[in-house]
PDB file of C-alpha atoms in Angstrom:
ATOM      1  CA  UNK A 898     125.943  82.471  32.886  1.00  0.00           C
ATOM      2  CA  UNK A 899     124.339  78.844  33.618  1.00  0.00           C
ATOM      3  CA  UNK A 900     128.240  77.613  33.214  1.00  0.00           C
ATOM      4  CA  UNK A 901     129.468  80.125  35.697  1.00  0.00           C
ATOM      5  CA  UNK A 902     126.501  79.207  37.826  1.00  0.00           C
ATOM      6  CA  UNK A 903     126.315  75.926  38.124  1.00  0.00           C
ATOM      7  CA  UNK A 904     130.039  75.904  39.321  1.00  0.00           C
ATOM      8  CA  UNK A 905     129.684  78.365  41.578  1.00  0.00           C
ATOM      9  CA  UNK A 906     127.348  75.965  43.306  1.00  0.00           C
ATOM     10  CA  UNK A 907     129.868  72.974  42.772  1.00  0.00           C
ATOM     11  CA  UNK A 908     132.630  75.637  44.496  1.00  0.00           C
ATOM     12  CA  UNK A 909     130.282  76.312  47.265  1.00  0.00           C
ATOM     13  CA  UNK A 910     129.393  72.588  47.788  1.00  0.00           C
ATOM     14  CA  UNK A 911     133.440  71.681  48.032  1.00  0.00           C
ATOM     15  CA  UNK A 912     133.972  75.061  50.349  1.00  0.00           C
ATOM     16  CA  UNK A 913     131.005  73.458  52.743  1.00  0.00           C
ATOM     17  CA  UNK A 914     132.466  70.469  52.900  1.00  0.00           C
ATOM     18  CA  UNK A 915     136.032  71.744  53.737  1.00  0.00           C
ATOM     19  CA  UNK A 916     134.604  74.292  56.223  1.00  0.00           C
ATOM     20  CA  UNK A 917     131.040  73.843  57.923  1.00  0.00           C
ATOM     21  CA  UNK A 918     131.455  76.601  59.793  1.00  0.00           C
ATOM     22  CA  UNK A 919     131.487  79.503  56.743  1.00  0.00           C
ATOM     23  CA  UNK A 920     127.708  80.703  56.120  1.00  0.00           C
ATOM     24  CA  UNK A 921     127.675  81.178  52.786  1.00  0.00           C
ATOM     25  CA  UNK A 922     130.125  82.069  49.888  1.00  0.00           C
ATOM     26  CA  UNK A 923     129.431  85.224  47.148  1.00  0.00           C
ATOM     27  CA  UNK A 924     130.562  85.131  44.031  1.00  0.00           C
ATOM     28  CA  UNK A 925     130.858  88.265  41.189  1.00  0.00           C
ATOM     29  CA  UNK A 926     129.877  87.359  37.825  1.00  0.00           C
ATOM     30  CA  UNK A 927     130.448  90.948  36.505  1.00  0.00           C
ATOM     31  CA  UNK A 928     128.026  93.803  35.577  1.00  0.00           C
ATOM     32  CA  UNK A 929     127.435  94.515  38.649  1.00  0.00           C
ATOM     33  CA  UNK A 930     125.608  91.222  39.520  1.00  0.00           C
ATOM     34  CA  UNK A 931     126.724  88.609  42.045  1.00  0.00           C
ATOM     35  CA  UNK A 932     125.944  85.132  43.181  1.00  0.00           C
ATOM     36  CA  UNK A 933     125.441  84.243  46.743  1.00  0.00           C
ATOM     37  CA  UNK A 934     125.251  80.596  47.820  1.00  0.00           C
ATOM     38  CA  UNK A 935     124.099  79.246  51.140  1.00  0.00           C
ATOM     39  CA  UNK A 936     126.637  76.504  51.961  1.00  0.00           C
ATOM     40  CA  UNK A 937     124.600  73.979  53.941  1.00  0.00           C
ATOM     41  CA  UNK A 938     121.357  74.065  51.669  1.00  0.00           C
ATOM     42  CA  UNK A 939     122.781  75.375  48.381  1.00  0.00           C
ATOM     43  CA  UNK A 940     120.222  77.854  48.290  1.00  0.00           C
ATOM     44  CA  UNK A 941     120.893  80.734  45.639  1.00  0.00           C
ATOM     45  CA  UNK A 942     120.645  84.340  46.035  1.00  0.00           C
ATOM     46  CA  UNK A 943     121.892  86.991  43.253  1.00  0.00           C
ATOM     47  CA  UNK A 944     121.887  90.436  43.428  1.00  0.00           C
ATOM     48  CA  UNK A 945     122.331  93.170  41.198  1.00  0.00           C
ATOM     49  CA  UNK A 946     123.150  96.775  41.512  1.00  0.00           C
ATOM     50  CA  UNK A 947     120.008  99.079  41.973  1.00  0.00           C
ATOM     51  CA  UNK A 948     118.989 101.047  38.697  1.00  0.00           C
ATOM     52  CA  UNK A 949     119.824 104.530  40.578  1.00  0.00           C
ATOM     53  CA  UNK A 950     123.917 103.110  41.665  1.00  0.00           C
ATOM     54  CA  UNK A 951     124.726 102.108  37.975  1.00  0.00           C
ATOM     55  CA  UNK A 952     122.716  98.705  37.883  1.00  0.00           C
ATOM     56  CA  UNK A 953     120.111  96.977  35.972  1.00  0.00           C
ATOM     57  CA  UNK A 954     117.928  96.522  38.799  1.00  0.00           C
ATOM     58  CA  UNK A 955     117.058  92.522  37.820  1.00  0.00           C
ATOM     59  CA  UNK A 956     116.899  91.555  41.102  1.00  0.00           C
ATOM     60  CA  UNK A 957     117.246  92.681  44.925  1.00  0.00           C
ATOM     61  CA  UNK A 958     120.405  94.670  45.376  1.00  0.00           C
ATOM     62  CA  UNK A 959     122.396  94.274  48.138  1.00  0.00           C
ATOM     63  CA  UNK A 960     120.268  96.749  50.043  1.00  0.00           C
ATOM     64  CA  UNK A 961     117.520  95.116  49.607  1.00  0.00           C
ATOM     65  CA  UNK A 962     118.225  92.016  51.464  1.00  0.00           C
ATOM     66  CA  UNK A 963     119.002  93.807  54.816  1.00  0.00           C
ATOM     67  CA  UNK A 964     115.884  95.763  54.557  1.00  0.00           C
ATOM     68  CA  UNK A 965     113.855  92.001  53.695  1.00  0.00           C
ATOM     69  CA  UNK A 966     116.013  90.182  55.840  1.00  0.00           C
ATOM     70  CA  UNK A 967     114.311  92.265  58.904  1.00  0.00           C
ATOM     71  CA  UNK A 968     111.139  91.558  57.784  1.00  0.00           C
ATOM     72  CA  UNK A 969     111.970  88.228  57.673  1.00  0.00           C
ATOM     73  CA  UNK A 970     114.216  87.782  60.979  1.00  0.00           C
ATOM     74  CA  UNK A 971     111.155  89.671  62.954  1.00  0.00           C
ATOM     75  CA  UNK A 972     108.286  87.369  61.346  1.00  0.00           C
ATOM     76  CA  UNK A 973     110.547  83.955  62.114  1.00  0.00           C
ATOM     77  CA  UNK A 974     111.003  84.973  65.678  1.00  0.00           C
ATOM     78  CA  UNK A 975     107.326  85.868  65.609  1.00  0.00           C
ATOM     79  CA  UNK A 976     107.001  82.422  64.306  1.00  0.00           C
ATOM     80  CA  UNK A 977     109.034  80.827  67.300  1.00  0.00           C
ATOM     81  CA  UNK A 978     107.254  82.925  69.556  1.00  0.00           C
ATOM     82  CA  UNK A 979     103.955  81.981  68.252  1.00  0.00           C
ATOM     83  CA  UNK A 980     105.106  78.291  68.422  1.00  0.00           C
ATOM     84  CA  UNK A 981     106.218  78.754  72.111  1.00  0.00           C
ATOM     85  CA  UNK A 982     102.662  79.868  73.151  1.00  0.00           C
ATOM     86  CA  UNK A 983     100.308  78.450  70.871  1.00  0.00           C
ATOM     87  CA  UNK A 984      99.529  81.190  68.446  1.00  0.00           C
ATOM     88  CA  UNK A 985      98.684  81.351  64.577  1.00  0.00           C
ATOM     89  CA  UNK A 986     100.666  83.569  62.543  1.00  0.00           C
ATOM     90  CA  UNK A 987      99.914  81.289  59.272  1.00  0.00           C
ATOM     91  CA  UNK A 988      99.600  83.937  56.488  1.00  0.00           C
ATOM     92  CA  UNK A 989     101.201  87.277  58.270  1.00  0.00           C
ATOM     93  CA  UNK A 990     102.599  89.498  55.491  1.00  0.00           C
ATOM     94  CA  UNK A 991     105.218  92.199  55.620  1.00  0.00           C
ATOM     95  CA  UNK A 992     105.416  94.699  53.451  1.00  0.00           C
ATOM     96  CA  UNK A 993     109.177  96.446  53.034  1.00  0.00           C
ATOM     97  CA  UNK A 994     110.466  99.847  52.326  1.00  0.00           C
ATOM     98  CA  UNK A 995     113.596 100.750  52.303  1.00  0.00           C
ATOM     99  CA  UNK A 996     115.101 104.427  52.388  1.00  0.00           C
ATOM    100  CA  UNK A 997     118.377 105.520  51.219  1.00  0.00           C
ATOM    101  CA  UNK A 998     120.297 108.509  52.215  1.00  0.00           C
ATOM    102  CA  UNK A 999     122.978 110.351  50.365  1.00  0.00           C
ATOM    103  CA  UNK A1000     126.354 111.202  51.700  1.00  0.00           C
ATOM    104  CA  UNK A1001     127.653 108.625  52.589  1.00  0.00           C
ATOM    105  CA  UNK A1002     125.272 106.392  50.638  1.00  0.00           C
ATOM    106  CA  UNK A1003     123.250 104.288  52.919  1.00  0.00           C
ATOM    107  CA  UNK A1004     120.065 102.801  54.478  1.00  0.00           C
ATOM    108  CA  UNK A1005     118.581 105.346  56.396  1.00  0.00           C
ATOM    109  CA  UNK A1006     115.532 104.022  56.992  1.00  0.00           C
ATOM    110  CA  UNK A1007     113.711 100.802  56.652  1.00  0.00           C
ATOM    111  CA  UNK A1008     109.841 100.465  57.066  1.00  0.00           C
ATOM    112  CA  UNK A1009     108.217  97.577  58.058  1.00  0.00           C
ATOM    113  CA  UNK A1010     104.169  96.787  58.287  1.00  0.00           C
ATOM    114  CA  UNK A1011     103.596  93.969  59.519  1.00  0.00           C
ATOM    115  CA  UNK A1012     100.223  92.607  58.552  1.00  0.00           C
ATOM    116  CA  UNK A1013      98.359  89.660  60.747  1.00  0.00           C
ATOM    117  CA  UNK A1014      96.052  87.017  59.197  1.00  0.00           C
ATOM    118  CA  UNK A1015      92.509  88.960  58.896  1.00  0.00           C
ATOM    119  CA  UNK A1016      90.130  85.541  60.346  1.00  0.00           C
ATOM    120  CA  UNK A1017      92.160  85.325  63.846  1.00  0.00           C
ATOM    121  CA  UNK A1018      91.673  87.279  66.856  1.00  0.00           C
ATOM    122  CA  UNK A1019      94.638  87.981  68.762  1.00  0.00           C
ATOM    123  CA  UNK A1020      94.354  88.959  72.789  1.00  0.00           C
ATOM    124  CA  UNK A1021      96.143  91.870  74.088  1.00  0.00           C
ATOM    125  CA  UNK A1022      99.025  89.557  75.507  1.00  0.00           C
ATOM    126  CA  UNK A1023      99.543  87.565  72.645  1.00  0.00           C
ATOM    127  CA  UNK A1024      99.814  90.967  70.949  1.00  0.00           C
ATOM    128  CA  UNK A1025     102.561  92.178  73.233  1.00  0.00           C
ATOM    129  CA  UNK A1026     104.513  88.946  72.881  1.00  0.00           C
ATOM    130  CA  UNK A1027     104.570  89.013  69.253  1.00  0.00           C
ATOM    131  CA  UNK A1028     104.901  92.781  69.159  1.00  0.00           C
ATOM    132  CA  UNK A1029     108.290  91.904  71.342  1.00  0.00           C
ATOM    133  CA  UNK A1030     109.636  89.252  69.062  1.00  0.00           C
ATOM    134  CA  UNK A1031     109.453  91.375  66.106  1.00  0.00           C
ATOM    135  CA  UNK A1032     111.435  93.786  67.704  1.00  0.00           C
ATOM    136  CA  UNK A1033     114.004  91.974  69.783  1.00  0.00           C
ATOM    137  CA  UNK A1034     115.133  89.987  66.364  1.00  0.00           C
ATOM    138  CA  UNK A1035     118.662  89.252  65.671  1.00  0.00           C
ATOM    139  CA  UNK A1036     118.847  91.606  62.722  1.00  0.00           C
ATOM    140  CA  UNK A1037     116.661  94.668  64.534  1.00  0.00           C
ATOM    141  CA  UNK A1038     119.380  94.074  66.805  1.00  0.00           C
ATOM    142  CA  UNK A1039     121.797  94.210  64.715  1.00  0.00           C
ATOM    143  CA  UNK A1040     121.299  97.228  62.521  1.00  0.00           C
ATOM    144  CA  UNK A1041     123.263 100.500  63.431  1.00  0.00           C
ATOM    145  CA  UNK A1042     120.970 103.492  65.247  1.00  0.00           C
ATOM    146  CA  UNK A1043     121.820 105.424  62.485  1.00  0.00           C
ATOM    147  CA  UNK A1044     119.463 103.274  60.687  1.00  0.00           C
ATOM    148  CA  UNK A1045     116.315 104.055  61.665  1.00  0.00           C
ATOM    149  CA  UNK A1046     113.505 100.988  62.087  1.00  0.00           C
ATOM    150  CA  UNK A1047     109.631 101.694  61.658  1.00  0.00           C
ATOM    151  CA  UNK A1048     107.409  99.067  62.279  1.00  0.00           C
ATOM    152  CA  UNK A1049     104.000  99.141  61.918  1.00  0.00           C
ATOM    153  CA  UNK A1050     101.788  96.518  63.215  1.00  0.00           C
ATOM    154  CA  UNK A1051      98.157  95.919  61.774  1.00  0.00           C
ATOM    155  CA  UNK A1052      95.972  93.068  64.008  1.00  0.00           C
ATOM    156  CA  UNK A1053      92.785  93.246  62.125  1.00  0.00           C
ATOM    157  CA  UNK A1054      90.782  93.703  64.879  1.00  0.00           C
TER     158      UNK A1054
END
């Protein structure tokens, strides 16, 4: 597996440099496992099939990712947000749940609570601009509305 790793990096590397526009490049190594590979950074991401859809469940199935990749879209645009207007988000935690439905086999619901640093105080409109960010992120956006989005927030106040 290192073999078929490490080249699959080298691949990605050569794909970058040939087009800078591609995002990433995925790569299946068999048993239900694959290798993705950001392009620019060379950051590595594999997945395997969940332990209920015929996998081994070693790592974050496909699945997975979109349901963590809203958590983390809505805390990074918190993060710009927070930049923007002066606020500390330093320590916020999300904590992801993902629902699947049956027939056709799908997300059908991902939860989100979104948990703010316990020692800051956050005012009303700091609140509201944050609360906005979270859910105006690209991949909030992006989801179908078949896909159903609950976010919880929890200020510690």
């Amino acid at each position: 597996m290192f073999n078929c790793h490490k080249t699959s990096i080298l691949q990605a590397c050569c794909i970058f440099e040939k087009n800078k526009k591609m995002t990433s490049t995925v790569l299946y190594e068999g048993n239900l496992r694959t290798i993705a590979t950001h392009l620019k950074s060379g950051s590595v991401i594999e997945t395997d099939a969940p332990t209920d859809n015929k996998g081994k469940g070693e790592r974050f199935s496909p699945t997975d990712l979109v349901a963590t990749a809203l958590a983390s879209c809505m805390t990074t645009i918190m993060g710009i947000a927070a930049n923007t207007h002066a606020i500390n988000i330093d320590g916020t935690l999300c904590e992801v749940q993902k629902i699947m439905t049956e027939n056709p086999r799908k997300i059908g619901e991902i939860k989100v609570k979104i948990t703010m640093p316990v020692a800051i105080s956050y005012t009303e409109k700091e609140k509201k601009i944050l609360e906005h960010a979270a859910l105006t992120c690209p991949v909030h956006l992006s989801l179908h509305p078949d896909c159903k989005k609950s976010v919880e927030f929890v200020w510690n106040d």
